[in-house]
Amino acid sequence: MRSETAGDVVRAKEMDETVSEFFRRTILKIPLTEMMTILKTWNFLSENQLQTVNFRQRKESLVQDLVLLCEENRASLNDAALLDIIYTQFHRHQKVWDVFQMSKGPGEDTDLFDMEQFKSSFKKILKRALKNVTVSFRDAEENAVWIRIAWGTQYGKPNQYKPAYVVYYSQTPYAFTSSSQLKSNLPLLGQTFETHNSTTPLQERSLGLDINMDSRIIHENKTEKERVQRVTQEIFGDYPQPRLEFAQYKLETKFKSDLNGGILAEREEPLRCLVKFSSPHLLEALKSLAPAGIADAPLSPLLTCIPNKGMNYFKIRDK
Amino acid sequence: MSVLRPLDKLPGLNTATILLVGTEDVLLQQLAEAMLKEDCTSELKVHLAKSLPLPSNVNRPRIDLIVFVVNLHSKHSLRNVEESLHHVDAAFFLGKVSFLATGAGRESHCSIHRNTVMKLAHTYRSPLLFCDLEIEDFRATMAQRLVRMLQICAGHVPSVSALNLLSLLQNSENPSLEDL
């Protein structure tokens, strides 16, 4: 324990103010319904401390109480960064992620991966390149690590409110990044990863219905079922779809019919029609249509183009 | 063999085979599992098909009962059944075919009217059963019923034939068909 000089005390107080403001704003972001879960996951405030807080009061007062508790525990910037990571993990679907695939350079060996070594050298490399940067780590499932990076400049302290996130699955060559800022720092991240490659292929996960657990049940259309599964997998992939809640199609087309004539067929004006699909998870619902036998595979490209085009409002007109 | 015939094969010893035809695979699978849970002296086999005709060049046992499953929420499932019916020999309709309509409980989701399936069943002189297959208890009850029907159709119940059963079902269940 070193003796504190007056200067130190003043500096410590200053740091606390920006840190406690960071705490305040981070905790304020958390919806009340998730507050307990996130605080417990964070595991920084003890059970006893949490019990002293009234979670039913107005949010601003609740946040104030929690920040006071953090100060009591002498929370550091790192603790706040960790809380921010946890918040982001809970709200990962609200961010836009880019995927990077790393490739092995010629002649490089496959090293055995050590997580702790990776973390320490990652931090070292970043700090060497840019002095003012906050780097925090949190381990996650399946050999993954969440990295939070708050960027500063040569003379300015890191901006904690626009961090970048990198999620790296160590047994794979893939890293996911999300940034709240300009992507000017990406090349730096890329360089940082150069020493840590892995050519282990991704575990294959297949979406397979359990066909036939009882041998007394025979599926006559097995080939067709397999075709549907294959087509669905080709279009939608193996992994969960992005979460989308609705898609809207505005049609302005002339009436087309296989039957000859009819009143509508002679109509010059296009018909106007609005079709809206809504669901708690629209793309997963569309993905399950053909396997469930509700629609034929492949589905209409109007439905399957949604992730590719990044659109969910469509106007369909005659050519 | 693109048309199913009821008596073109010899029966297996103590075996009764049912064919469930319908687009909604999950429901058919669940119904099949529920049927196989029943205690039954006969050896049961359940074949599931999306539509007819069945793939040829496959060795399959004699089919004793065909149940066409229509989901009232889906016009696609009705159309599928209508087209599949063309591949069934007329002799099957002497008590060895039944229709099952599911989804009547959620009326707001129904895009097919009850009368449509009733008319279809009447056209083919076959019984129509209603059951919300999504509900486990109803499904279990229906499974029991189907097992019993299957045993009769396979000739495993003495003194009752498929034709007897058909006349019994038609008289008691569909008294107002003439009004349609």
XYZ file of N, CA, C and O in Angstrom, chain A residues 64-227:
656
model
N -29.062 5.715 -9.470
C -28.211 6.449 -8.517
C -27.748 5.532 -7.385
O -26.564 5.501 -7.029
N -28.705 4.762 -6.830
C -28.354 3.837 -5.737
C -27.308 2.830 -6.190
O -26.345 2.535 -5.470
N -27.510 2.304 -7.382
C -26.574 1.280 -7.868
C -25.185 1.874 -8.087
O -24.178 1.249 -7.773
N -25.152 3.091 -8.604
C -23.846 3.722 -8.843
C -23.127 3.944 -7.511
O -21.921 3.729 -7.396
N -23.884 4.346 -6.492
C -23.280 4.533 -5.164
C -22.657 3.234 -4.675
O -21.554 3.212 -4.123
N -23.383 2.129 -4.881
C -22.852 0.830 -4.469
C -21.568 0.505 -5.225
O -20.605 -0.017 -4.656
N -21.553 0.838 -6.511
C -20.337 0.593 -7.300
C -19.175 1.382 -6.725
O -18.056 0.872 -6.613
N -19.469 2.629 -6.363
C -18.388 3.454 -5.799
C -17.906 2.885 -4.483
O -16.713 2.865 -4.197
N -18.852 2.395 -3.671
C -18.481 1.739 -2.409
C -17.512 0.604 -2.667
O -16.563 0.392 -1.909
N -17.776 -0.160 -3.710
C -16.931 -1.308 -4.014
C -15.675 -0.924 -4.767
O -14.927 -1.787 -5.182
N -15.478 0.393 -4.934
C -14.310 0.871 -5.678
C -14.247 0.251 -7.062
O -13.240 -0.308 -7.463
N -15.329 0.359 -7.745
C -15.364 -0.204 -9.097
C -14.419 0.556 -10.002
O -14.302 1.768 -9.930
N -13.788 -0.185 -10.880
C -12.831 0.441 -11.778
C -13.438 0.544 -13.168
O -14.523 0.031 -13.439
N -12.680 1.159 -14.051
C -13.124 1.290 -15.433
C -13.339 -0.095 -16.050
O -14.281 -0.316 -16.807
N -12.471 -1.021 -15.702
C -12.583 -2.372 -16.237
C -13.879 -3.051 -15.847
O -14.486 -3.772 -16.642
N -14.299 -2.802 -14.594
C -15.567 -3.380 -14.154
C -16.715 -2.812 -14.961
O -17.649 -3.524 -15.350
N -16.624 -1.512 -15.241
C -17.679 -0.881 -16.027
C -17.685 -1.431 -17.452
O -18.749 -1.682 -18.033
N -16.482 -1.621 -17.992
C -16.387 -2.162 -19.353
C -17.001 -3.555 -19.403
O -17.692 -3.919 -20.361
N -16.761 -4.326 -18.361
C -17.317 -5.682 -18.309
C -18.844 -5.640 -18.298
O -19.511 -6.409 -18.994
N -19.375 -4.694 -17.523
C -20.831 -4.543 -17.493
C -21.350 -4.174 -18.879
O -22.381 -4.672 -19.330
N -20.599 -3.329 -19.561
C -20.999 -2.922 -20.909
C -20.999 -4.119 -21.856
O -21.884 -4.267 -22.697
N -19.999 -5.002 -21.701
C -19.945 -6.198 -22.554
C -21.181 -7.057 -22.296
O -21.827 -7.540 -23.227
N -21.503 -7.239 -21.013
C -22.641 -8.093 -20.672
C -23.929 -7.518 -21.244
O -24.758 -8.235 -21.815
N -24.068 -6.192 -21.130
C -25.255 -5.548 -21.708
C -25.325 -5.837 -23.206
O -26.368 -6.197 -23.751
N -24.180 -5.688 -23.866
C -24.144 -5.904 -25.316
C -24.429 -7.359 -25.675
O -25.090 -7.639 -26.674
N -23.957 -8.287 -24.835
C -24.239 -9.701 -25.101
C -25.737 -9.976 -25.042
O -26.277 -10.740 -25.839
N -26.406 -9.311 -24.121
C -27.856 -9.478 -24.020
C -28.578 -8.822 -25.196
O -29.690 -9.179 -25.525
N -27.934 -7.812 -25.785
C -28.589 -7.056 -26.844
C -27.839 -7.184 -28.162
O -27.834 -6.272 -28.976
N -27.216 -8.351 -28.343
C -26.375 -8.513 -29.519
C -27.144 -8.372 -30.812
O -26.617 -7.964 -31.830
N -28.428 -8.735 -30.761
C -29.205 -8.680 -31.984
C -29.531 -7.256 -32.399
O -30.064 -7.021 -33.472
N -29.241 -6.306 -31.542
C -29.496 -4.912 -31.915
C -28.316 -4.287 -32.650
O -28.392 -3.152 -33.098
N -27.269 -5.054 -32.748
C -26.089 -4.515 -33.419
C -25.952 -5.127 -34.807
O -26.467 -6.209 -35.074
N -25.247 -4.412 -35.666
C -24.956 -4.950 -36.977
C -23.549 -5.521 -36.931
O -22.615 -4.840 -36.537
N -23.411 -6.775 -37.332
C -22.113 -7.448 -37.222
C -21.530 -7.747 -38.601
O -22.241 -8.149 -39.512
N -20.242 -7.547 -38.704
C -19.524 -7.987 -39.895
C -18.738 -9.232 -39.533
O -18.302 -9.388 -38.403
N -18.563 -10.109 -40.529
C -17.793 -11.317 -40.264
C -16.499 -11.267 -41.035
O -16.490 -10.930 -42.213
N -15.428 -11.611 -40.404
C -14.141 -11.694 -41.082
C -13.626 -13.116 -40.996
O -13.715 -13.774 -39.964
N -13.091 -13.563 -42.118
C -12.507 -14.891 -42.122
C -11.009 -14.738 -42.269
O -10.520 -14.086 -43.191
N -10.294 -15.351 -41.357
C -8.844 -15.243 -41.424
C -8.286 -16.409 -42.209
O -8.803 -17.511 -42.157
N -7.259 -16.106 -42.960
C -6.655 -17.201 -43.719
C -5.217 -17.368 -43.285
O -4.569 -16.436 -42.833
N -4.760 -18.557 -43.427
C -3.403 -18.839 -43.014
C -2.409 -18.410 -44.074
O -2.635 -18.640 -45.246
N -1.340 -17.771 -43.645
C -0.291 -17.420 -44.601
C 0.475 -18.678 -44.984
O 0.389 -19.696 -44.295
N 1.207 -18.628 -46.067
C 1.931 -19.852 -46.475
C 3.037 -20.184 -45.491
O 3.756 -19.312 -45.035
N 3.150 -21.421 -45.160
C 4.240 -21.867 -44.302
C 4.029 -21.640 -42.827
O 4.918 -21.876 -42.027
N 2.853 -21.185 -42.433
C 2.648 -20.978 -40.990
C 2.162 -22.271 -40.346
O 1.369 -22.998 -40.924
N 2.629 -22.514 -39.169
C 2.206 -23.726 -38.459
C 0.919 -23.499 -37.707
O 0.581 -22.384 -37.355
N 0.239 -24.585 -37.476
C -0.946 -24.469 -36.617
C -0.488 -24.543 -35.175
O -0.037 -25.584 -34.707
N -0.554 -23.412 -34.488
C -0.155 -23.447 -33.083
C -1.316 -23.881 -32.231
O -2.462 -23.634 -32.561
N -1.016 -24.479 -31.137
C -2.062 -24.781 -30.158
C -2.538 -23.461 -29.576
O -1.741 -22.586 -29.280
N -3.826 -23.329 -29.448
C -4.366 -22.048 -29.040
C -4.455 -21.956 -27.525
O -4.978 -22.842 -26.867
N -3.946 -20.860 -26.982
C -4.075 -20.628 -25.554
C -4.809 -19.324 -25.342
O -4.340 -18.258 -25.753
N -5.966 -19.400 -24.720
C -6.831 -18.223 -24.591
C -6.168 -17.095 -23.836
O -6.220 -15.937 -24.254
N -5.524 -17.421 -22.749
C -4.943 -16.352 -21.924
C -3.811 -15.669 -22.662
O -3.645 -14.441 -22.601
N -3.055 -16.485 -23.383
C -1.947 -15.906 -24.142
C -2.486 -14.996 -25.241
O -1.965 -13.914 -25.490
N -3.550 -15.462 -25.868
C -4.169 -14.652 -26.909
C -4.588 -13.306 -26.346
O -4.291 -12.254 -26.914
N -5.290 -13.328 -25.226
C -5.805 -12.088 -24.652
C -4.674 -11.139 -24.314
O -4.743 -9.936 -24.590
N -3.631 -11.675 -23.717
C -2.572 -10.756 -23.290
C -1.818 -10.198 -24.485
O -1.500 -9.004 -24.515
N -1.569 -11.027 -25.490
C -0.837 -10.474 -26.624
C -1.716 -9.549 -27.461
O -1.250 -8.558 -28.013
N -3.016 -9.838 -27.528
C -3.949 -8.956 -28.232
C -3.901 -7.555 -27.630
O -3.771 -6.551 -28.310
N -3.986 -7.533 -26.299
C -3.981 -6.248 -25.597
C -2.652 -5.527 -25.811
O -2.624 -4.328 -26.105
N -1.581 -6.303 -25.721
C -0.259 -5.695 -25.886
C -0.113 -5.068 -27.263
O 0.363 -3.941 -27.412
N -0.505 -5.804 -28.264
C -0.346 -5.309 -29.634
C -1.157 -4.036 -29.852
O -0.675 -3.044 -30.416
N -2.388 -4.034 -29.359
C -3.229 -2.846 -29.533
C -2.636 -1.648 -28.818
O -2.563 -0.554 -29.349
N -2.195 -1.885 -27.584
C -1.680 -0.773 -26.791
C -0.384 -0.226 -27.368
O -0.101 0.957 -27.270
N 0.380 -1.115 -27.980
C 1.620 -0.666 -28.613
C 1.303 0.269 -29.765
O 1.957 1.270 -29.993
N 0.267 -0.061 -30.492
C -0.090 0.756 -31.652
C -0.776 2.040 -31.243
O -0.560 3.103 -31.823
N -1.628 1.956 -30.236
C -2.404 3.124 -29.835
C -2.413 3.159 -28.319
O -3.003 2.305 -27.676
N -1.760 4.161 -27.748
C -1.608 4.162 -26.296
C -2.954 4.261 -25.589
O -3.206 3.601 -24.593
N -3.812 5.143 -26.116
C -5.079 5.393 -25.428
C -6.170 4.480 -25.935
O -6.934 4.821 -26.841
N -6.198 3.315 -25.357
C -7.255 2.381 -25.751
C -7.607 1.521 -24.541
O -6.745 1.187 -23.734
N -8.875 1.234 -24.391
C -9.315 0.350 -23.297
C -9.714 -0.973 -23.911
O -10.581 -1.025 -24.801
N -9.081 -2.022 -23.467
C -9.409 -3.343 -23.997
C -9.917 -4.224 -22.865
O -9.262 -4.341 -21.830
N -11.069 -4.829 -23.057
C -11.621 -5.726 -22.022
C -12.072 -7.013 -22.680
O -12.470 -7.026 -23.847
N -12.017 -8.078 -21.898
C -12.376 -9.400 -22.418
C -13.442 -10.049 -21.552
O -13.469 -9.851 -20.342
N -14.289 -10.857 -22.215
C -15.181 -11.716 -21.434
C -15.328 -13.039 -22.199
O -15.717 -13.037 -23.356
N -15.030 -14.103 -21.515
C -15.162 -15.414 -22.160
C -16.628 -15.756 -22.342
O -17.477 -15.410 -21.517
N -16.885 -16.464 -23.427
C -18.274 -16.874 -23.681
C -18.282 -18.336 -24.097
O -17.262 -19.006 -24.102
N -19.450 -18.791 -24.503
C -19.611 -20.229 -24.786
C -18.757 -20.646 -25.976
O -18.351 -19.837 -26.794
N -18.490 -21.930 -26.045
C -17.870 -22.546 -27.228
C -16.562 -21.877 -27.625
O -16.386 -21.474 -28.777
N -15.660 -21.725 -26.682
C -14.336 -21.176 -27.015
C -14.394 -19.812 -27.651
O -13.563 -19.456 -28.483
N -15.395 -19.035 -27.277
C -15.508 -17.696 -27.849
C -15.074 -16.679 -26.813
O -15.193 -16.904 -25.614
N -14.573 -15.563 -27.302
C -14.250 -14.470 -26.390
C -14.809 -13.177 -26.967
O -14.724 -12.930 -28.176
N -15.421 -12.404 -26.083
C -15.930 -11.086 -26.461
C -14.893 -10.048 -26.076
O -14.437 -10.011 -24.934
N -14.515 -9.238 -27.040
C -13.504 -8.214 -26.786
C -14.148 -6.852 -26.982
O -14.787 -6.599 -28.011
N -13.970 -5.995 -25.983
C -14.518 -4.644 -26.098
C -13.350 -3.676 -26.213
O -12.422 -3.726 -25.408
N -13.422 -2.821 -27.215
C -12.323 -1.878 -27.434
C -12.884 -0.462 -27.490
O -13.727 -0.145 -28.339
N -12.402 0.359 -26.548
C -12.789 1.768 -26.589
C -11.594 2.542 -27.138
O -10.491 2.454 -26.608
N -11.830 3.265 -28.209
C -10.726 3.933 -28.901
C -10.489 5.339 -28.387
O -11.425 6.086 -28.181
N -9.238 5.658 -28.241
C -8.896 7.054 -27.964
C -8.058 7.559 -29.127
O -7.978 6.930 -30.168
N -7.436 8.701 -28.936
C -6.512 9.200 -29.966
C -5.147 9.349 -29.316
O -4.974 9.035 -28.140
N -4.224 9.892 -30.074
C -2.873 10.043 -29.527
C -2.859 10.878 -28.248
O -2.100 10.628 -27.336
N -3.737 11.883 -28.214
C -3.741 12.772 -27.048
C -5.024 12.695 -26.250
O -5.135 13.325 -25.204
N -5.999 11.982 -26.736
C -7.283 11.981 -26.041
C -7.588 10.632 -25.425
O -7.234 9.585 -25.968
N -8.268 10.669 -24.280
C -8.626 9.430 -23.602
C -9.679 8.672 -24.408
O -10.402 9.268 -25.206
N -9.751 7.393 -24.185
C -10.705 6.588 -24.956
C -12.150 7.044 -24.743
O -12.538 7.407 -23.634
N -12.898 7.023 -25.822
C -14.313 7.340 -25.745
C -15.077 6.066 -25.386
O -15.193 5.143 -26.187
N -15.551 6.009 -24.160
C -16.196 4.776 -23.698
C -17.577 4.581 -24.275
O -18.177 3.514 -24.108
N -18.078 5.591 -24.956
C -19.462 5.484 -25.393
C -19.595 5.038 -26.836
O -20.698 4.894 -27.349
N -18.470 4.818 -27.487
C -18.533 4.315 -28.864
C -17.544 3.168 -29.026
O -16.631 3.235 -29.834
N -17.710 2.114 -28.245
C -16.723 1.032 -28.319
C -16.953 0.161 -29.540
O -18.032 0.173 -30.132
N -15.915 -0.577 -29.886
C -16.073 -1.606 -30.910
C -16.090 -2.947 -30.198
O -15.484 -3.106 -29.136
N -16.798 -3.909 -30.786
C -16.817 -5.246 -30.211
C -16.277 -6.234 -31.216
O -16.553 -6.136 -32.412
N -15.512 -7.172 -30.703
C -15.054 -8.267 -31.544
C -15.400 -9.553 -30.826
O -15.126 -9.694 -29.635
N -16.048 -10.448 -31.530
C -16.314 -11.755 -30.947
C -15.505 -12.759 -31.744
O -15.698 -12.896 -32.949
N -14.590 -13.411 -31.062
C -13.682 -14.317 -31.762
C -13.914 -15.737 -31.274
O -13.869 -16.014 -30.066
N -14.202 -16.624 -32.215
C -14.356 -18.040 -31.883
C -13.006 -18.684 -32.131
O -12.590 -18.867 -33.274
N -12.331 -19.045 -31.050
C -10.923 -19.393 -31.174
C -10.646 -20.629 -32.011
O -9.569 -20.770 -32.564
N -11.598 -21.551 -32.079
C -11.335 -22.770 -32.841
C -11.714 -22.612 -34.305
O -11.826 -23.576 -35.036
N -11.959 -21.401 -34.710
C -12.376 -21.149 -36.089
C -11.577 -19.972 -36.636
O -10.951 -19.238 -35.881
N -11.616 -19.782 -37.941
C -10.962 -18.597 -38.508
C -11.881 -17.377 -38.585
O -11.642 -16.467 -39.349
N -12.936 -17.379 -37.794
C -13.913 -16.293 -37.927
C -13.918 -15.345 -36.744
O -13.838 -15.762 -35.599
N -14.062 -14.086 -37.061
C -14.254 -13.079 -36.019
C -15.391 -12.167 -36.456
O -15.508 -11.815 -37.625
N -16.219 -11.801 -35.492
C -17.338 -10.902 -35.775
C -17.011 -9.546 -35.173
O -16.558 -9.471 -34.038
N -17.265 -8.499 -35.928
C -16.980 -7.179 -35.369
C -18.185 -6.278 -35.507
O -18.990 -6.405 -36.436
N -18.292 -5.384 -34.533
C -19.363 -4.400 -34.591
C -18.820 -3.090 -34.063
O -18.136 -3.068 -33.043
N -19.102 -2.044 -34.764
C -18.506 -0.777 -34.362
C -19.557 0.314 -34.299
O -20.435 0.370 -35.155
N -19.470 1.169 -33.268
C -20.397 2.297 -33.239
C -19.769 3.529 -33.861
O -20.267 4.619 -33.748
N -18.647 3.336 -34.506
C -17.898 4.478 -35.008
C -17.466 4.215 -36.434
O -17.769 3.184 -36.982
N -16.738 5.132 -37.003
C -16.172 4.880 -38.324
C -15.275 3.659 -38.274
O -14.650 3.376 -37.276
N -15.211 2.986 -39.383
C -14.458 1.739 -39.384
C -12.975 1.956 -39.618
O -12.293 1.082 -40.138
N -12.472 3.144 -39.250
C -11.071 3.423 -39.570
C -10.118 2.567 -38.757
O -8.963 2.433 -39.095
N -10.614 2.012 -37.664
C -9.702 1.237 -36.829
C -9.661 -0.234 -37.171
O -8.973 -1.009 -36.534
N -10.445 -0.620 -38.192
C -10.488 -2.040 -38.546
C -9.156 -2.632 -38.990
O -8.815 -3.730 -38.575
N -8.390 -1.900 -39.846
C -7.104 -2.491 -40.261
C -6.227 -2.815 -39.061
O -5.510 -3.815 -39.047
N -6.319 -1.972 -38.046
C -5.534 -2.208 -36.838
C -5.953 -3.515 -36.175
O -5.140 -4.326 -35.768
N -7.262 -3.721 -36.125
C -7.777 -4.962 -35.550
C -7.289 -6.159 -36.350
O -6.898 -7.175 -35.801
N -7.339 -5.988 -37.656
C -6.925 -7.074 -38.531
C -5.496 -7.487 -38.254
O -5.173 -8.659 -38.117
N -4.647 -6.463 -38.129
C -3.234 -6.742 -37.843
C -3.090 -7.499 -36.539
O -2.270 -8.393 -36.401
N -3.887 -7.091 -35.566
C -3.783 -7.695 -34.241
C -4.090 -9.172 -34.288
O -3.579 -9.958 -33.512
N -4.935 -9.546 -35.231
C -5.320 -10.942 -35.313
C -4.315 -11.801 -36.048
O -4.380 -13.011 -36.013
N -3.386 -11.135 -36.739
C -2.543 -11.911 -37.646
C -1.794 -13.049 -37.009
O -1.534 -14.055 -37.635
N -1.420 -12.895 -35.777
C -0.648 -13.970 -35.164
C -1.500 -15.109 -34.644
O -0.993 -16.113 -34.172
N -2.798 -14.943 -34.711
C -3.610 -15.982 -34.087
C -4.576 -16.588 -35.067
O -5.732 -16.254 -35.105
N -4.065 -17.427 -35.898
C -4.931 -18.049 -36.884
C -5.261 -19.462 -36.494
O -4.570 -20.101 -35.745
N -6.311 -19.912 -37.049
C -6.655 -21.314 -36.828
C -7.297 -21.815 -38.092
O -8.095 -21.126 -38.702
N -6.922 -22.977 -38.519
C -7.576 -23.490 -39.728
C -8.536 -24.612 -39.415
O -8.956 -25.352 -40.276
N -8.912 -24.707 -38.148
C -9.890 -25.747 -37.822
C -11.229 -25.365 -38.429
O -11.688 -24.257 -38.262
N -11.837 -26.242 -39.169
C -13.107 -25.876 -39.781
C -14.207 -25.734 -38.734
O -14.130 -26.315 -37.666
N -15.207 -24.936 -39.090
C -16.353 -24.740 -38.217
C -17.049 -26.063 -37.978
O -17.176 -26.864 -38.871
N -17.547 -26.240 -36.777
C -18.337 -27.465 -36.539
C -19.569 -27.395 -37.399
O -20.191 -26.348 -37.493
N -19.882 -28.473 -38.012
C -21.073 -28.456 -38.833
C -22.288 -28.694 -37.984
O -22.344 -29.609 -37.199
N -23.234 -27.833 -38.187
C -24.483 -28.022 -37.467
C -25.550 -28.246 -38.505
O -25.686 -27.487 -39.437
N -26.280 -29.280 -38.390
C -27.287 -29.498 -39.414
C -28.673 -29.356 -38.831
O -28.922 -29.660 -37.671
N -29.558 -28.870 -39.681
C -30.936 -28.729 -39.272
C -31.654 -29.951 -39.778
O -32.017 -30.038 -40.926
N -31.776 -30.953 -38.956
C -32.429 -32.157 -39.433
C -33.590 -32.516 -38.546
O -33.486 -32.523 -37.333
N -34.717 -32.792 -39.154
C -35.826 -33.295 -38.358
C -35.491 -34.734 -37.999
O -34.874 -35.442 -38.771
N -35.925 -35.177 -36.853
C -35.663 -36.558 -36.489
C -36.586 -37.462 -37.282
O -37.733 -37.663 -36.911
N -36.063 -37.959 -38.389
C -36.902 -38.849 -39.171
C -36.826 -40.216 -38.554
O -35.775 -40.816 -38.463
N -37.939 -40.694 -38.127
C -38.001 -42.103 -37.781
C -37.315 -42.572 -36.527
O -36.202 -43.075 -36.555
N -37.973 -42.406 -35.452
C -37.398 -43.005 -34.262
C -37.977 -44.387 -34.081
O -37.378 -45.258 -33.481
N -39.166 -44.602 -34.605
C -39.815 -45.894 -34.477
C -39.779 -46.553 -35.848
O -40.208 -45.976 -36.838
N -39.313 -47.775 -35.894
C -39.173 -48.415 -37.200
C -40.499 -48.862 -37.770
O -40.581 -49.294 -38.913
N -41.568 -48.755 -36.978
C -42.877 -49.114 -37.508
C -43.495 -47.962 -38.277
O -44.552 -48.100 -38.879
N -42.842 -46.802 -38.224
C -43.321 -45.659 -38.997
C -42.442 -45.528 -40.227
O -41.223 -45.425 -40.129
N -43.068 -45.583 -41.380
C -42.293 -45.502 -42.617
C -42.706 -44.244 -43.386
O -43.885 -44.021 -43.648
N -41.700 -43.463 -43.742
C -41.963 -42.269 -44.532
C -41.849 -42.616 -46.002
O -40.772 -42.918 -46.498
N -42.961 -42.552 -46.701
C -42.947 -42.926 -48.104
C -42.202 -41.916 -48.957
O -41.597 -42.259 -49.951
N -42.276 -40.675 -48.578
C -41.679 -39.634 -49.417
C -40.354 -39.162 -48.873
O -40.060 -37.976 -48.841
N -39.532 -40.124 -48.455
C -38.252 -39.764 -47.841
C -37.384 -38.920 -48.780
O -36.784 -37.940 -48.377
N -37.342 -39.315 -50.050
C -36.493 -38.572 -50.999
C -36.978 -37.143 -51.133
O -36.187 -36.205 -51.165
N -38.294 -36.997 -51.177
C -38.846 -35.650 -51.294
C -38.534 -34.827 -50.052
O -38.146 -33.665 -50.132
N -38.675 -35.445 -48.883
C -38.365 -34.757 -47.633
C -36.916 -34.304 -47.623
O -36.590 -33.195 -47.223
N -36.052 -35.209 -48.088
C -34.634 -34.854 -48.097
C -34.364 -33.724 -49.086
O -33.551 -32.837 -48.824
N -35.081 -33.757 -50.198
C -34.902 -32.679 -51.174
C -35.328 -31.352 -50.565
O -34.644 -30.334 -50.696
